[in-house]
Tab-separated table of C-alpha atoms and ligand atoms in Angstrom:
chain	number	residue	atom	x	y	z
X	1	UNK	CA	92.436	103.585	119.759
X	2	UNK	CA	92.647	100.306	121.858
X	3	UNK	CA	93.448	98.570	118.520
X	4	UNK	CA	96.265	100.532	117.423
X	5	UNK	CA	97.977	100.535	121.176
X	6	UNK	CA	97.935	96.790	120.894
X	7	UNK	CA	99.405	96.796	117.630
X	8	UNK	CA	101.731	99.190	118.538
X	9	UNK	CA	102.643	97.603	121.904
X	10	UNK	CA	103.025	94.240	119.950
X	11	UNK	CA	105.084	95.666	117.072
X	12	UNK	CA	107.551	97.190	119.819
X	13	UNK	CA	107.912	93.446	121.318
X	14	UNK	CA	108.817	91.911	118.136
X	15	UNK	CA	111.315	94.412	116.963
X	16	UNK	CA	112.651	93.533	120.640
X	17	UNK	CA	112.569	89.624	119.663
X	18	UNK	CA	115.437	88.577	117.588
X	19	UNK	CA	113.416	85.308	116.789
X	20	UNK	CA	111.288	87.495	115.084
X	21	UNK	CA	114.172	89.587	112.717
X	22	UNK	CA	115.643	85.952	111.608
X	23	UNK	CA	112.029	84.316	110.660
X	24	UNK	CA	111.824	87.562	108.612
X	25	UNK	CA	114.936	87.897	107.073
X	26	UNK	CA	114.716	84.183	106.250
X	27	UNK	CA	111.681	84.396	104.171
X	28	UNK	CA	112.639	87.706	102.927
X	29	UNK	CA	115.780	85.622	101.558
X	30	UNK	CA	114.262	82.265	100.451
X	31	UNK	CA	110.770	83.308	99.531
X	32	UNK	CA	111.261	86.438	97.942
X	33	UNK	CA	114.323	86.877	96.775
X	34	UNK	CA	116.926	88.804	98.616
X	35	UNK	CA	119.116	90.569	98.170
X	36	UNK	CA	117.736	92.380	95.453
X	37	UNK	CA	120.980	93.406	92.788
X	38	UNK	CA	122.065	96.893	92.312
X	39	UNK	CA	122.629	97.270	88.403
X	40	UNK	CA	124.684	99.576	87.273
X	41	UNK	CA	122.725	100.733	83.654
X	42	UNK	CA	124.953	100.481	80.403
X	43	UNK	CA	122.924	102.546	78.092
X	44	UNK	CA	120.040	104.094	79.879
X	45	UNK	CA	122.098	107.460	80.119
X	46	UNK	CA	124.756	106.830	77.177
X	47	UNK	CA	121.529	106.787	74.306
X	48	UNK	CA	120.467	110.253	75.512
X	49	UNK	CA	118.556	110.620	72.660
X	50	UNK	CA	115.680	112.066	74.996
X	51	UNK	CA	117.610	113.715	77.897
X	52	UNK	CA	121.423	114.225	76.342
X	53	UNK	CA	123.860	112.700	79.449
X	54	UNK	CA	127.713	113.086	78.029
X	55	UNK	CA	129.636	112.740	81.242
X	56	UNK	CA	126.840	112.671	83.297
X	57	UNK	CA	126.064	110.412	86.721
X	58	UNK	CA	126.081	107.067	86.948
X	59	UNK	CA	122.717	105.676	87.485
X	60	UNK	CA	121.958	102.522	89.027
X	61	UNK	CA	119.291	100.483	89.273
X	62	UNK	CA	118.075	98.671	92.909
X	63	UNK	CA	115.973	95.639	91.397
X	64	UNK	CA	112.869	95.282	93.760
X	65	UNK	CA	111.087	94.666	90.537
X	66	UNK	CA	113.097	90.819	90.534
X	67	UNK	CA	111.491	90.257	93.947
X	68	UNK	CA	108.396	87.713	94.295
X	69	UNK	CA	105.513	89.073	93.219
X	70	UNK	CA	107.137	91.677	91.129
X	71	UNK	CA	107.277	94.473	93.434
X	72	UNK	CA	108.517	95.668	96.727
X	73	UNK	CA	104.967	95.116	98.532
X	74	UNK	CA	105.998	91.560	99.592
X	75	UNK	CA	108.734	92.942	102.066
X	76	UNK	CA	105.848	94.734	104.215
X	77	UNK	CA	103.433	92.083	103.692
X	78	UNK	CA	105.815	89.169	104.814
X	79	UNK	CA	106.342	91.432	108.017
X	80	UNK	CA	102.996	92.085	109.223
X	81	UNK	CA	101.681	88.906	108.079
X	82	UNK	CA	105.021	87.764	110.538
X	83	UNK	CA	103.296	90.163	113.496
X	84	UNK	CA	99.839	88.976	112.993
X	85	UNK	CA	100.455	85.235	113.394
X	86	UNK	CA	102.733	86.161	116.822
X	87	UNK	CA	99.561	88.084	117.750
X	88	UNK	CA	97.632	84.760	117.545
X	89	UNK	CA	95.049	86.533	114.841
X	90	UNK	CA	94.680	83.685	112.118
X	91	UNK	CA	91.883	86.464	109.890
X	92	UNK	CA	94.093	88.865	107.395
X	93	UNK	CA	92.489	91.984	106.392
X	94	UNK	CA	93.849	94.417	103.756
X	95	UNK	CA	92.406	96.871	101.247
X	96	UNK	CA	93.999	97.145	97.534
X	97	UNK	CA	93.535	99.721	94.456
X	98	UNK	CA	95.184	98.016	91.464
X	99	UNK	CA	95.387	94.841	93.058
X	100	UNK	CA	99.110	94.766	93.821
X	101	UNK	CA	98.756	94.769	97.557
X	102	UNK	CA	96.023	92.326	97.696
X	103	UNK	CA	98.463	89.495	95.612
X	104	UNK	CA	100.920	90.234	98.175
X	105	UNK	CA	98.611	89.981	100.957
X	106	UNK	CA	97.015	86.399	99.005
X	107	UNK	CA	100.785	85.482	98.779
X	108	UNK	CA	101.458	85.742	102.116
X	109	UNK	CA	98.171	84.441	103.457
X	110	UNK	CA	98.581	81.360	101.579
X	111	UNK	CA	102.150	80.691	102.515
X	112	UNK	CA	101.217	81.067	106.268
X	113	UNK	CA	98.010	79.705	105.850
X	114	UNK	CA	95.974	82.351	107.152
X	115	UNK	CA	92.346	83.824	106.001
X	116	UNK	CA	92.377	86.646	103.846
X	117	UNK	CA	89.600	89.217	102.575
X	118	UNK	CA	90.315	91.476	100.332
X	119	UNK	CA	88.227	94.600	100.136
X	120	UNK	CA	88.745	96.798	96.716
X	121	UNK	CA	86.706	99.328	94.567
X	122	UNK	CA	84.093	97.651	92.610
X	123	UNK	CA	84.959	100.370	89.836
X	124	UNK	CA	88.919	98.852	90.783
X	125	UNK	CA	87.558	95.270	90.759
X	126	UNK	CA	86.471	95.913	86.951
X	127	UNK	CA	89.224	97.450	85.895
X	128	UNK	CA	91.842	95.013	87.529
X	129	UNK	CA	90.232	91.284	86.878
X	130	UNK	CA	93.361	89.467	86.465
X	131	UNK	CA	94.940	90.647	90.098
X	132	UNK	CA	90.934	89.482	91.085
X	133	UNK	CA	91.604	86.411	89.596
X	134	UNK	CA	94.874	85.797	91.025
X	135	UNK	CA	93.749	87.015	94.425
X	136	UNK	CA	91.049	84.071	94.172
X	137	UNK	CA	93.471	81.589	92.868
X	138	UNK	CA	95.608	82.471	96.006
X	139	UNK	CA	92.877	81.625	98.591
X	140	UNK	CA	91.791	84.790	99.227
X	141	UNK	CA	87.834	86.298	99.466
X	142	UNK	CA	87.344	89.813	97.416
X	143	UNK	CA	85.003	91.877	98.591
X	144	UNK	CA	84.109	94.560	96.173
X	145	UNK	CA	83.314	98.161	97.853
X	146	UNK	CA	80.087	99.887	96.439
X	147	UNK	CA	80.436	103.272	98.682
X	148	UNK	CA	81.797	106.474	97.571
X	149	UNK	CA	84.315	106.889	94.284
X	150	UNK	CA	84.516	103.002	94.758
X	151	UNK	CA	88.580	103.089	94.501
X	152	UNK	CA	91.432	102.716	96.540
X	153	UNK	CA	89.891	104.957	99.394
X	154	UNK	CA	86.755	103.808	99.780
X	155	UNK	CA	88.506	100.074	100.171
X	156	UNK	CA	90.257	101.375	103.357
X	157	UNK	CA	87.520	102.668	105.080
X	158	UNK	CA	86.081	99.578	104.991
X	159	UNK	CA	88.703	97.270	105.918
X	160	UNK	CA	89.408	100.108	108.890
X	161	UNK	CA	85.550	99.316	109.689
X	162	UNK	CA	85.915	95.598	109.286
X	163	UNK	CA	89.142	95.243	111.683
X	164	UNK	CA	87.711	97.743	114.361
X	165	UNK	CA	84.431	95.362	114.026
X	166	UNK	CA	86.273	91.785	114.178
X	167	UNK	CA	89.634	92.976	116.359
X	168	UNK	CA	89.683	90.175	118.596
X	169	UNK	CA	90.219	88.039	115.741
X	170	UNK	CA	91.514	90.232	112.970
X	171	UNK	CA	94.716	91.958	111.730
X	172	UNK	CA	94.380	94.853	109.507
X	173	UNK	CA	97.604	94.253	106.616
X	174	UNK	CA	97.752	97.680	105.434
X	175	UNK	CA	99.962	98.531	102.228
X	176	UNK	CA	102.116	101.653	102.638
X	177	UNK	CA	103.317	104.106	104.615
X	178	UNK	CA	99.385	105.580	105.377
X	179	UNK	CA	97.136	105.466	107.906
X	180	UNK	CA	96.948	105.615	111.726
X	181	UNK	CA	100.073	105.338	113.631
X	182	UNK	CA	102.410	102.401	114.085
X	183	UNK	CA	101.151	102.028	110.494
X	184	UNK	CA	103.912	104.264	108.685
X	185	UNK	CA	106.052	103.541	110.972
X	186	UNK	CA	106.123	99.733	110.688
X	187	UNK	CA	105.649	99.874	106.934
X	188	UNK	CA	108.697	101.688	106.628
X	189	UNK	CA	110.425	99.491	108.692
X	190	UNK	CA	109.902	96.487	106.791
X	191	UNK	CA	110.839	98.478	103.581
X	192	UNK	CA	114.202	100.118	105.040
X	193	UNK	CA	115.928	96.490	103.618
X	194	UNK	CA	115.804	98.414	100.476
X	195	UNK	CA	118.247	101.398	101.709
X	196	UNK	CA	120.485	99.216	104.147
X	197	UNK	CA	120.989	96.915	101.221
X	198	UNK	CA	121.837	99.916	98.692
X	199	UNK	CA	123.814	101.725	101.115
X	200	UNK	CA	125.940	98.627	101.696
X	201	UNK	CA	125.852	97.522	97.796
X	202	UNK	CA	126.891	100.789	96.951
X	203	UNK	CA	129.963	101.383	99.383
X	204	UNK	CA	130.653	97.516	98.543
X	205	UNK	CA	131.254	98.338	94.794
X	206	UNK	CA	131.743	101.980	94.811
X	207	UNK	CA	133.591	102.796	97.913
X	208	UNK	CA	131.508	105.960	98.297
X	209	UNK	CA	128.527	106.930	99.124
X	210	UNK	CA	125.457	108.127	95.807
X	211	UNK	CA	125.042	111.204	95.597
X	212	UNK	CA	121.410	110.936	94.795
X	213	UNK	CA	118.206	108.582	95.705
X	214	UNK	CA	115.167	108.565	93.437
X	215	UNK	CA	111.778	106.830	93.686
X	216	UNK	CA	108.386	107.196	93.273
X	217	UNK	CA	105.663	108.263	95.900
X	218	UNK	CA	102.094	106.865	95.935
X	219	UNK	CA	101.508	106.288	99.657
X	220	UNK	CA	105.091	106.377	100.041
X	221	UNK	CA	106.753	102.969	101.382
X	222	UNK	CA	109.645	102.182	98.659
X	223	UNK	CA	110.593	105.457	98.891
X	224	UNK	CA	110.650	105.958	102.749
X	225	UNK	CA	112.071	102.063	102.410
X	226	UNK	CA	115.108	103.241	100.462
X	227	UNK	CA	115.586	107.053	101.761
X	228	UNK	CA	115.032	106.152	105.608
X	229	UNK	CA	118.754	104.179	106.435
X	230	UNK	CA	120.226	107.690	104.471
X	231	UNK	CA	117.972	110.218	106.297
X	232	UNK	CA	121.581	111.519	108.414
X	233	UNK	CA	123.738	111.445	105.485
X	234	UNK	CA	123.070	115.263	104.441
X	235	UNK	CA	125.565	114.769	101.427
X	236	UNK	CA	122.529	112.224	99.959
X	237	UNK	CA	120.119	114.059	97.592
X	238	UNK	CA	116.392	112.818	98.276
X	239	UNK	CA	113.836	112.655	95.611
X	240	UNK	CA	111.116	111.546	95.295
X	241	UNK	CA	108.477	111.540	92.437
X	242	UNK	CA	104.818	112.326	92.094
X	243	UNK	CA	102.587	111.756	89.278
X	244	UNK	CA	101.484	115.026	87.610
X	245	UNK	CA	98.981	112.680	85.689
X	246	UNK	CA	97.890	114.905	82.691
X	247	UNK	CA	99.285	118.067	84.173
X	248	UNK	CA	99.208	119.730	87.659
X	249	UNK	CA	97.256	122.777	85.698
X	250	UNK	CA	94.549	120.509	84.367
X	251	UNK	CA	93.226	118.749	87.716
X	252	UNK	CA	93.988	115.108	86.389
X	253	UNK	CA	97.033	114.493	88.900
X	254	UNK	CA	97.769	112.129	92.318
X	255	UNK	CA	100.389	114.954	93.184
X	256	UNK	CA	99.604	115.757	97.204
X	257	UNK	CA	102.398	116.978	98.055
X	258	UNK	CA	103.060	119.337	95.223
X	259	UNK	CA	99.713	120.736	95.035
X	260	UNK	CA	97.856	119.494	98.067
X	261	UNK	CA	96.803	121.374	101.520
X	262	UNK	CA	97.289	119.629	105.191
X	263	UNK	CA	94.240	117.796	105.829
X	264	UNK	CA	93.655	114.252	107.957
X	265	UNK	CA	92.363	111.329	106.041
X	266	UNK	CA	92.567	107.190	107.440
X	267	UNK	CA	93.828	108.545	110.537
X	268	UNK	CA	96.616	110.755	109.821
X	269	UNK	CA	97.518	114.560	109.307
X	270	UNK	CA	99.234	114.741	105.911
X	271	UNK	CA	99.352	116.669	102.382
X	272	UNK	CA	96.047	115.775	101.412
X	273	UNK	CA	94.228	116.735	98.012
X	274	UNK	CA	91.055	118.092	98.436
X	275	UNK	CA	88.876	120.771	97.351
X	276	UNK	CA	87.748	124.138	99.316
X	277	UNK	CA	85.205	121.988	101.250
X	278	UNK	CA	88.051	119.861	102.919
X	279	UNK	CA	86.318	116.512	100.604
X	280	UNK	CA	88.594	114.118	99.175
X	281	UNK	CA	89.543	115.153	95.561
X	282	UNK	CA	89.435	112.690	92.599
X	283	UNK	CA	92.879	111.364	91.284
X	284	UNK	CA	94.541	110.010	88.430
X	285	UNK	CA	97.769	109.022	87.061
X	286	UNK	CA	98.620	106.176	84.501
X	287	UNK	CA	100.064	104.074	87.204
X	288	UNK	CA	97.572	102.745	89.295
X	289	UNK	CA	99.843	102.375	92.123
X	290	UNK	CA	100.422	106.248	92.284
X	291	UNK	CA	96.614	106.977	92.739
X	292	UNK	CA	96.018	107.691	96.264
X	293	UNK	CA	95.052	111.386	97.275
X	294	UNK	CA	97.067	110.964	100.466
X	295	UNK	CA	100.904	110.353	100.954
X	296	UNK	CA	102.850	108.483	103.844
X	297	UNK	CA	103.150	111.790	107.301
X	298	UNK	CA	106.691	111.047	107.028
X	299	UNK	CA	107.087	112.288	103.914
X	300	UNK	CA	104.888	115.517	104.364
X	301	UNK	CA	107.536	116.435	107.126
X	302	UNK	CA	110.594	115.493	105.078
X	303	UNK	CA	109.431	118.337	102.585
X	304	UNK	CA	108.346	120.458	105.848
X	305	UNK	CA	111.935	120.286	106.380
X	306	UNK	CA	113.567	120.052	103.512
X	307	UNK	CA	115.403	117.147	103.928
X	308	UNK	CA	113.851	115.627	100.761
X	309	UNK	CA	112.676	117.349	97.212
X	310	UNK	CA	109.237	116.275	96.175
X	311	UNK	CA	108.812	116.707	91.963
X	312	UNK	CA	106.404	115.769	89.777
X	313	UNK	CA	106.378	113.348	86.615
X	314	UNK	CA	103.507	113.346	83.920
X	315	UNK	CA	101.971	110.542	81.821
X	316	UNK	CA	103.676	111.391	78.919
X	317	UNK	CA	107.014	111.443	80.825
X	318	UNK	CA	106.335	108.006	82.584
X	319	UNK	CA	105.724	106.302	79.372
X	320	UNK	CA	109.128	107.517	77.900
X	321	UNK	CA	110.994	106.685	81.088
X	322	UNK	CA	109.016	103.229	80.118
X	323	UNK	CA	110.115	103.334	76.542
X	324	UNK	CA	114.149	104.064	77.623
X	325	UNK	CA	114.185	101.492	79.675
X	326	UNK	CA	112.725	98.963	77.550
X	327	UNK	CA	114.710	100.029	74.680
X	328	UNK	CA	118.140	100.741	76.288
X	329	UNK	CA	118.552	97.810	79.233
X	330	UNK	CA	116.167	95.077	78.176
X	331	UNK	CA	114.116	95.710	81.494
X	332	UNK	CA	110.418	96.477	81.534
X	333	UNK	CA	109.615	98.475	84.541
X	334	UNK	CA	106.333	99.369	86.363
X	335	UNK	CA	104.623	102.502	85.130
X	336	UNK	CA	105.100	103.981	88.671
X	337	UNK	CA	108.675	103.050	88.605
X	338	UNK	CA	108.755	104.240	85.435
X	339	UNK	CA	108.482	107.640	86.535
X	340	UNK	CA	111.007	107.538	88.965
X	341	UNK	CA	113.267	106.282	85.805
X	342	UNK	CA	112.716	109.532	83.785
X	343	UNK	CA	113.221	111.800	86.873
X	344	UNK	CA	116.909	109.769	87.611
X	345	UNK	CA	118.360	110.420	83.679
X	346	UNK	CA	117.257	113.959	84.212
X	347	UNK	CA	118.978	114.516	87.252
X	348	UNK	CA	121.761	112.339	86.223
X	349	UNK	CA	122.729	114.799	83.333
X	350	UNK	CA	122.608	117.839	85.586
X	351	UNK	CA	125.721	116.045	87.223
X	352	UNK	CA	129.068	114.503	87.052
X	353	UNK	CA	130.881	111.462	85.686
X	354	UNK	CA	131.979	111.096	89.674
X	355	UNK	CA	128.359	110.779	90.946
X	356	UNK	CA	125.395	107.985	91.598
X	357	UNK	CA	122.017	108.316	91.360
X	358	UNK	CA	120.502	105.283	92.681
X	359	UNK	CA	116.845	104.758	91.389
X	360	UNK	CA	114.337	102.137	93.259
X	361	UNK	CA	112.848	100.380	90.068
X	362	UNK	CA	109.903	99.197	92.672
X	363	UNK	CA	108.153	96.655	90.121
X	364	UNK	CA	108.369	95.219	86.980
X	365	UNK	CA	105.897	96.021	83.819
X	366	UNK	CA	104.042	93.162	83.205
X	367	UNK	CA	100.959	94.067	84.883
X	368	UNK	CA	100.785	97.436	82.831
X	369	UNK	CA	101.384	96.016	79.339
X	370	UNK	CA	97.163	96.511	78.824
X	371	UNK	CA	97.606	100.413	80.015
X	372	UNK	CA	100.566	100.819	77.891
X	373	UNK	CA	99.107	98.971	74.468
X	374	UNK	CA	96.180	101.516	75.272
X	375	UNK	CA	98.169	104.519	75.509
X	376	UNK	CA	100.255	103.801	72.626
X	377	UNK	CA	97.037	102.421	70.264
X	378	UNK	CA	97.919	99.001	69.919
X	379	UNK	CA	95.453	96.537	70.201
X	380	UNK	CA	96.352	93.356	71.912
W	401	PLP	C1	102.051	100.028	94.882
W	401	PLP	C2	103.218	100.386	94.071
W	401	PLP	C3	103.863	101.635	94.204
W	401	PLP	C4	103.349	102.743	95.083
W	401	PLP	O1	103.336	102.466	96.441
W	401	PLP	P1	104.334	103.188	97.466
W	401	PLP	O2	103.750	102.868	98.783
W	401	PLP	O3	104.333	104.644	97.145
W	401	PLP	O4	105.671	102.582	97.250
W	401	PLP	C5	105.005	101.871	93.465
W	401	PLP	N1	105.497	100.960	92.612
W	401	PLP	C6	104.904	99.753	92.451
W	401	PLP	C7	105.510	98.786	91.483
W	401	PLP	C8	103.750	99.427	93.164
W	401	PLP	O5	103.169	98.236	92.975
């Protein structure tokens, strides 16, 4: 507990410290590439060939996959890296599943030349050698995880054990909206650039406000980044989009708030899939980035409330919002984002020619080309 009130107490200071907000939003500008555009599509909806749009919304694109790195993950990491060197602690710990939080983490440890150790699945570590690779290549120590499922969970309990060990020294760099408070709170923080940027983007071009925001949940931080700036605006439809995996029927999901119970896990109360014991349940999804059995407490009490619609997106689904996108716009998009894609046409034909949907396309593709040669039986 003595580690988290210091965080929190020195996360409170810097938000205070304007030096701090213009270090950020320098990097965030020269480093990684912001502002991010808002792209209105041409053809995504027009085709229709899969979801018929005629005179249907608008939907536009907010391109966190052009950022550095390929994803929006850099925004948080460039932040906390940001709060850990004004904390004086020069060690970086962080856990990652697929790997895409651990290159940010590398990325940012590197530019601010500070330690970094990794800790992932070793099941995670096989499966993902070429973020391993580039994690190494970016100064940073792996350290495979032997305990439990040996995925994505088991890799946070033991960089939570490894910062509570080393916390005179150490800063844990944790990757979404999870864990033990200021940790959502913070993460969404440094994500909410996403929303202020649309929401001005969009009045900027459109003189209105969208009707509609769509992205995907895994932990939860590019959608709480782009919903969180709109949370007061009641005319703004919410969505955000779980993987249903192989079905919510047949057990092979990541969907915890559709189909999971309250429960605490890394030091938070939240929708939580488990079985009738209260252990952690297995998850999948075809985008590793969606497989987490836990989801940001903000977003359990946005559905508690209603202010936000959780759905659900299968495989099958992902991989044709994959396919449209490709085919239509010339833009390969993460197979998380991906889902978020097919959920936006479908909404966008249930409305009018006068409405936006805005969708966060949180990462480009090119790390799931394997998974998608696989699914589709090409051989690369
Ligand atoms: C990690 C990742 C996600 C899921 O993480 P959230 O915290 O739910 O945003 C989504 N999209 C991409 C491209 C990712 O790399």
């Amino acid at each position: 507990m003595s580690a988290l009130a210091g965080l929190e107490a020195a996360y409170a200071a810097a938000c205070d410290d304007p030096a701090f907000h213009e270090e950020l939003g320098a990097l965030l500008t020269s480093y990684a590439g912001r502002p991010t555009p808002l792209y209105e599509t041409r053809r995504l909806t027009a085709t229709g060939e899969t979801i018929p749009n005629a005179g249907g919304a608008k939907v536009l694109l907010k391109r966190e996959d052009l950022l550095h790195t390929g994803a929006h993950k850099i925004n948080n990491a460039l932040g906390q890296a940001l709060l850990a060197r004004r904390m004086g602690k020069r060690r970086i710990v962080a856990e990652t599943g697929a790997g895409q939080h651990g290159v940010a983490t590398a990325t940012v440890c590197s530019l601010l030349d500070l330690e970094c150790i990794v800790y992932m699945g070793a099941e995670d570590v096989e499966r993902q050698s070429p973020n391993v690779f580039r994690m190494k290549l970016l100064g940073a120590e792996v350290k495979p995880v032997d305990s439990g499922s040996r995925t994505l969970k088991d890799a946070i309990n033991e960089a939570i054990r490894d910062w509570v060990t080393n916390v005179d020294s150490s800063y844990y760099l944790l990757g979404s909206v999870v864990g033990p408070h200021p940790y959502p709170v913070m993460v969404r923080d440094f994500q909410s650039v996403i929303g202020r940027e649309t929401r001005e983007q969009v009045m900027t071009e459109y003189e209105r406000q969208p009707s509609c925001l769509v992205a995907c949940v895994g932990g939860g931080s590019n959608a709480a980044g782009l919903f969180y700036p709109f949370l007061d605006d009641a005319g703004v439809r919410l969505i955000g989009v779980e993987a249903a995996g192989k079905g919510l029927d047949n057990g092979g999901h990541a969907a915890s708030l559709a189909a999971g119970r309250a429960g605490v896990l890394h030091g938070a109360m939240s929708y939580l899939l488990q079985d009738r014991h209260g252990q952690v349940a297995a998850t999948t999804s075809i985008a590793p980035g969606l497989d987490y059995p836990g989801v940001g407490p903000e977003h359990s009490y946005l559905k508690d409330s209603g202010r936000a619609e959780y759905v659900t997106v299968t495989d099958d689904q992902a991989l044709e919002g994959f396919r449209m996108l490709c085919a239509a716009e010339g833009i390969i998009p993460a197979l998380e984002s991906s889902h978020a894609v097919y959920k936006a046409v479908e909404v966008a034909a249930s409305l009018s020619a006068e409405d936006i949907v805005v969708v966060n396309l949180s990462g480009r593709g090119d790390k799931d080309l394997g998974i998608v040669a696989g699914a589709l039986g090409v051989s690369l």
